Amino acid sequence: SLTRMVAHAKQSNTPLSLAMVDVDHFKAINDKHGHPIGDRVLLLVAQKLAKAVRQTDIVARYGGEEFAMLLANVSARDVEARLKQLLIDIGSSAYEYDSLGKKEKVSFTVSCGLADYNQDEAEDDFVKRADEALYEAKRKGRNRLIARRRSIIGKVLSWG
């Protein structure tokens, strides 16, 4: 999907954004509540991400507790507010379950890294920028979105 959507963005000269989303402190959720509950948290996050995008967009599990969202025909700047609201929505939700007749509840948040596709960059560099933004969001306290765009100097240097 990434290769196809990058090719389309290049050919049509349209924007493409990539959001990398990771469940915060997922290991702690598994350790405290068990892997079946951790799986339910992943399912809930996946459902919320899928409901937040258009039919032309792609949501995929990238690995472990990480998801990728490819957003066609929209710049990171234009989608940033919508994704920040999605993080608020996910952070205000919880999964409730019964454990030996006792009601239990697990709350969770996600962090997000966001990048615009630049027409002259390799797919790997595009993914790397989104992933770097995700890890910056985690370093800065989690439950936040960081957008990573190429610098003006980087754009100027790539013109030659």
GROMACS .gro file of C-alpha atoms in nm:
model
  160
    1SER     CA    1   0.000   0.000   0.000
    2LEU     CA    2   0.284   0.240   0.083
    3THR     CA    3   0.452   0.187  -0.255
    4ARG     CA    4   0.123   0.229  -0.440
    5MET     CA    5   0.021   0.542  -0.250
    6VAL     CA    6   0.366   0.702  -0.283
    7ALA     CA    7   0.361   0.634  -0.659
    8HIS     CA    8   0.018   0.794  -0.685
    9ALA     CA    9   0.126   1.100  -0.483
   10LYS     CA   10   0.431   1.142  -0.708
   11GLN     CA   11   0.238   1.095  -1.032
   12SER     CA   12  -0.050   1.322  -0.936
   13ASN     CA   13   0.164   1.567  -0.736
   14THR     CA   14  -0.077   1.539  -0.442
   15PRO     CA   15   0.001   1.533  -0.071
   16LEU     CA   16   0.036   1.213   0.131
   17SER     CA   17   0.073   1.190   0.506
   18LEU     CA   18   0.189   0.905   0.727
   19ALA     CA   19   0.096   0.878   1.093
   20MET     CA   20   0.267   0.621   1.311
   21VAL     CA   21   0.061   0.545   1.623
   22ASP     CA   22   0.185   0.347   1.923
   23VAL     CA   23  -0.004   0.239   2.237
   24ASP     CA   24   0.169   0.397   2.536
   25HIS     CA   25   0.300   0.167   2.811
   26PHE     CA   26   0.157  -0.139   2.636
   27LYS     CA   27   0.387  -0.382   2.817
   28ALA     CA   28   0.250  -0.256   3.150
   29ILE     CA   29  -0.106  -0.320   3.025
   30ASN     CA   30  -0.014  -0.678   2.933
   31ASP     CA   31   0.171  -0.731   3.261
   32LYS     CA   32  -0.110  -0.597   3.480
   33HIS     CA   33  -0.419  -0.715   3.291
   34GLY     CA   34  -0.290  -1.006   3.081
   35HIS     CA   35  -0.235  -1.059   2.709
   36PRO     CA   36  -0.603  -1.122   2.622
   37ILE     CA   37  -0.691  -0.778   2.762
   38GLY     CA   38  -0.391  -0.626   2.583
   39ASP     CA   39  -0.529  -0.778   2.262
   40ARG     CA   40  -0.866  -0.610   2.329
   41VAL     CA   41  -0.690  -0.275   2.378
   42LEU     CA   42  -0.518  -0.321   2.040
   43LEU     CA   43  -0.853  -0.404   1.881
   44LEU     CA   44  -1.016  -0.094   2.032
   45VAL     CA   45  -0.733   0.129   1.910
   46ALA     CA   46  -0.752  -0.027   1.562
   47GLN     CA   47  -1.128   0.032   1.550
   48LYS     CA   48  -1.093   0.396   1.656
   49LEU     CA   49  -0.819   0.457   1.398
   50ALA     CA   50  -1.023   0.290   1.122
   51LYS     CA   51  -1.331   0.499   1.205
   52ALA     CA   52  -1.125   0.820   1.193
   53VAL     CA   53  -1.010   0.782   0.832
   54ARG     CA   54  -1.169   0.797   0.489
   55GLN     CA   55  -1.219   0.495   0.263
   56THR     CA   56  -0.922   0.607   0.052
   57ASP     CA   57  -0.689   0.596   0.354
   58ILE     CA   58  -0.510   0.291   0.493
   59VAL     CA   59  -0.481   0.179   0.855
   60ALA     CA   60  -0.253  -0.116   0.925
   61ARG     CA   61  -0.092  -0.280   1.221
   62TYR     CA   62   0.275  -0.204   1.174
   63GLY     CA   63   0.401  -0.437   1.445
   64GLY     CA   64   0.346  -0.511   1.811
   65GLU     CA   65   0.141  -0.222   1.946
   66GLU     CA   66   0.220   0.012   1.656
   67PHE     CA   67  -0.011   0.115   1.372
   68ALA     CA   68   0.047   0.306   1.049
   69MET     CA   69  -0.207   0.538   0.889
   70LEU     CA   70  -0.154   0.645   0.526
   71LEU     CA   71  -0.365   0.950   0.453
   72ALA     CA   72  -0.404   1.032   0.083
   73ASN     CA   73  -0.451   1.380  -0.061
   74VAL     CA   74  -0.398   1.557   0.270
   75SER     CA   75  -0.095   1.730   0.416
   76ALA     CA   76   0.025   1.673   0.769
   77ARG     CA   77  -0.061   2.032   0.852
   78ASP     CA   78  -0.420   1.979   0.734
   79VAL     CA   79  -0.472   1.654   0.925
   80GLU     CA   80  -0.286   1.743   1.246
   81ALA     CA   81  -0.584   1.886   1.436
   82ARG     CA   82  -0.802   1.587   1.346
   83LEU     CA   83  -0.535   1.344   1.469
   84LYS     CA   84  -0.486   1.540   1.792
   85GLN     CA   85  -0.860   1.507   1.854
   86LEU     CA   86  -0.834   1.133   1.784
   87LEU     CA   87  -0.563   1.105   2.052
   88ILE     CA   88  -0.795   1.282   2.297
   89ASP     CA   89  -1.078   1.045   2.204
   90ILE     CA   90  -0.860   0.737   2.253
   91GLY     CA   91  -0.721   0.872   2.581
   92SER     CA   92  -1.069   0.927   2.721
   93SER     CA   93  -1.180   0.571   2.643
   94ALA     CA   94  -1.126   0.258   2.849
   95TYR     CA   95  -1.184  -0.114   2.823
   96GLU     CA   96  -1.397  -0.264   3.099
   97TYR     CA   97  -1.404  -0.635   3.172
   98ASP     CA   98  -1.499  -0.889   3.438
   99SER     CA   99  -1.221  -1.061   3.632
  100LEU     CA  100  -1.341  -1.325   3.876
  101GLY     CA  101  -1.669  -1.140   3.929
  102LYS     CA  102  -1.498  -0.806   3.979
  103LYS     CA  103  -1.527  -0.516   3.734
  104GLU     CA  104  -1.187  -0.410   3.603
  105LYS     CA  105  -1.101  -0.121   3.377
  106VAL     CA  106  -0.795  -0.043   3.169
  107SER     CA  107  -0.736   0.307   3.038
  108PHE     CA  108  -0.478   0.376   2.769
  109THR     CA  109  -0.331   0.648   2.553
  110VAL     CA  110  -0.140   0.656   2.226
  111SER     CA  111   0.146   0.860   2.087
  112CYS     CA  112   0.165   0.967   1.724
  113GLY     CA  113   0.435   1.069   1.480
  114LEU     CA  114   0.324   1.243   1.162
  115ALA     CA  115   0.511   1.318   0.839
  116ASP     CA  116   0.437   1.461   0.494
  117TYR     CA  117   0.569   1.280   0.189
  118ASN     CA  118   0.824   1.488  -0.001
  119GLN     CA  119   0.820   1.423  -0.376
  120ASP     CA  120   1.194   1.356  -0.399
  121GLU     CA  121   1.243   1.126  -0.100
  122ALA     CA  122   1.268   0.750  -0.073
  123GLU     CA  123   0.984   0.559   0.092
  124ASP     CA  124   1.218   0.449   0.371
  125ASP     CA  125   1.305   0.810   0.453
  126PHE     CA  126   0.934   0.899   0.465
  127VAL     CA  127   0.865   0.615   0.711
  128LYS     CA  128   1.178   0.703   0.910
  129ARG     CA  129   1.065   1.065   0.959
  130ALA     CA  130   0.722   0.953   1.085
  131ASP     CA  131   0.885   0.696   1.313
  132GLU     CA  132   1.134   0.953   1.449
  133ALA     CA  133   0.843   1.187   1.523
  134LEU     CA  134   0.666   0.903   1.709
  135TYR     CA  135   0.968   0.838   1.928
  136GLU     CA  136   1.006   1.210   1.994
  137ALA     CA  137   0.642   1.212   2.113
  138LYS     CA  138   0.724   0.924   2.347
  139ARG     CA  139   1.038   1.097   2.478
  140LYS     CA  140   0.840   1.416   2.544
  141GLY     CA  141   0.592   1.239   2.770
  142ARG     CA  142   0.364   1.028   2.549
  143ASN     CA  143  -0.005   1.090   2.469
  144ARG     CA  144   0.086   1.353   2.211
  145LEU     CA  145   0.140   1.409   1.840
  146ILE     CA  146   0.467   1.532   1.690
  147ALA     CA  147   0.489   1.627   1.322
  148ARG     CA  148   0.824   1.592   1.148
  149ARG     CA  149   0.878   1.784   0.827
  150ARG     CA  150   1.193   1.820   0.622
  151SER     CA  151   1.386   2.134   0.696
  152ILE     CA  152   1.418   2.416   0.445
  153ILE     CA  153   1.794   2.346   0.430
  154GLY     CA  154   1.725   1.981   0.347
  155LYS     CA  155   1.491   2.085   0.066
  156VAL     CA  156   1.745   2.333  -0.075
  157LEU     CA  157   2.027   2.076  -0.064
  158SER     CA  158   1.815   1.819  -0.249
  159TRP     CA  159   1.749   2.058  -0.544
  160GLY     CA  160   2.091   2.008  -0.698
   0.00000   0.00000   0.00000
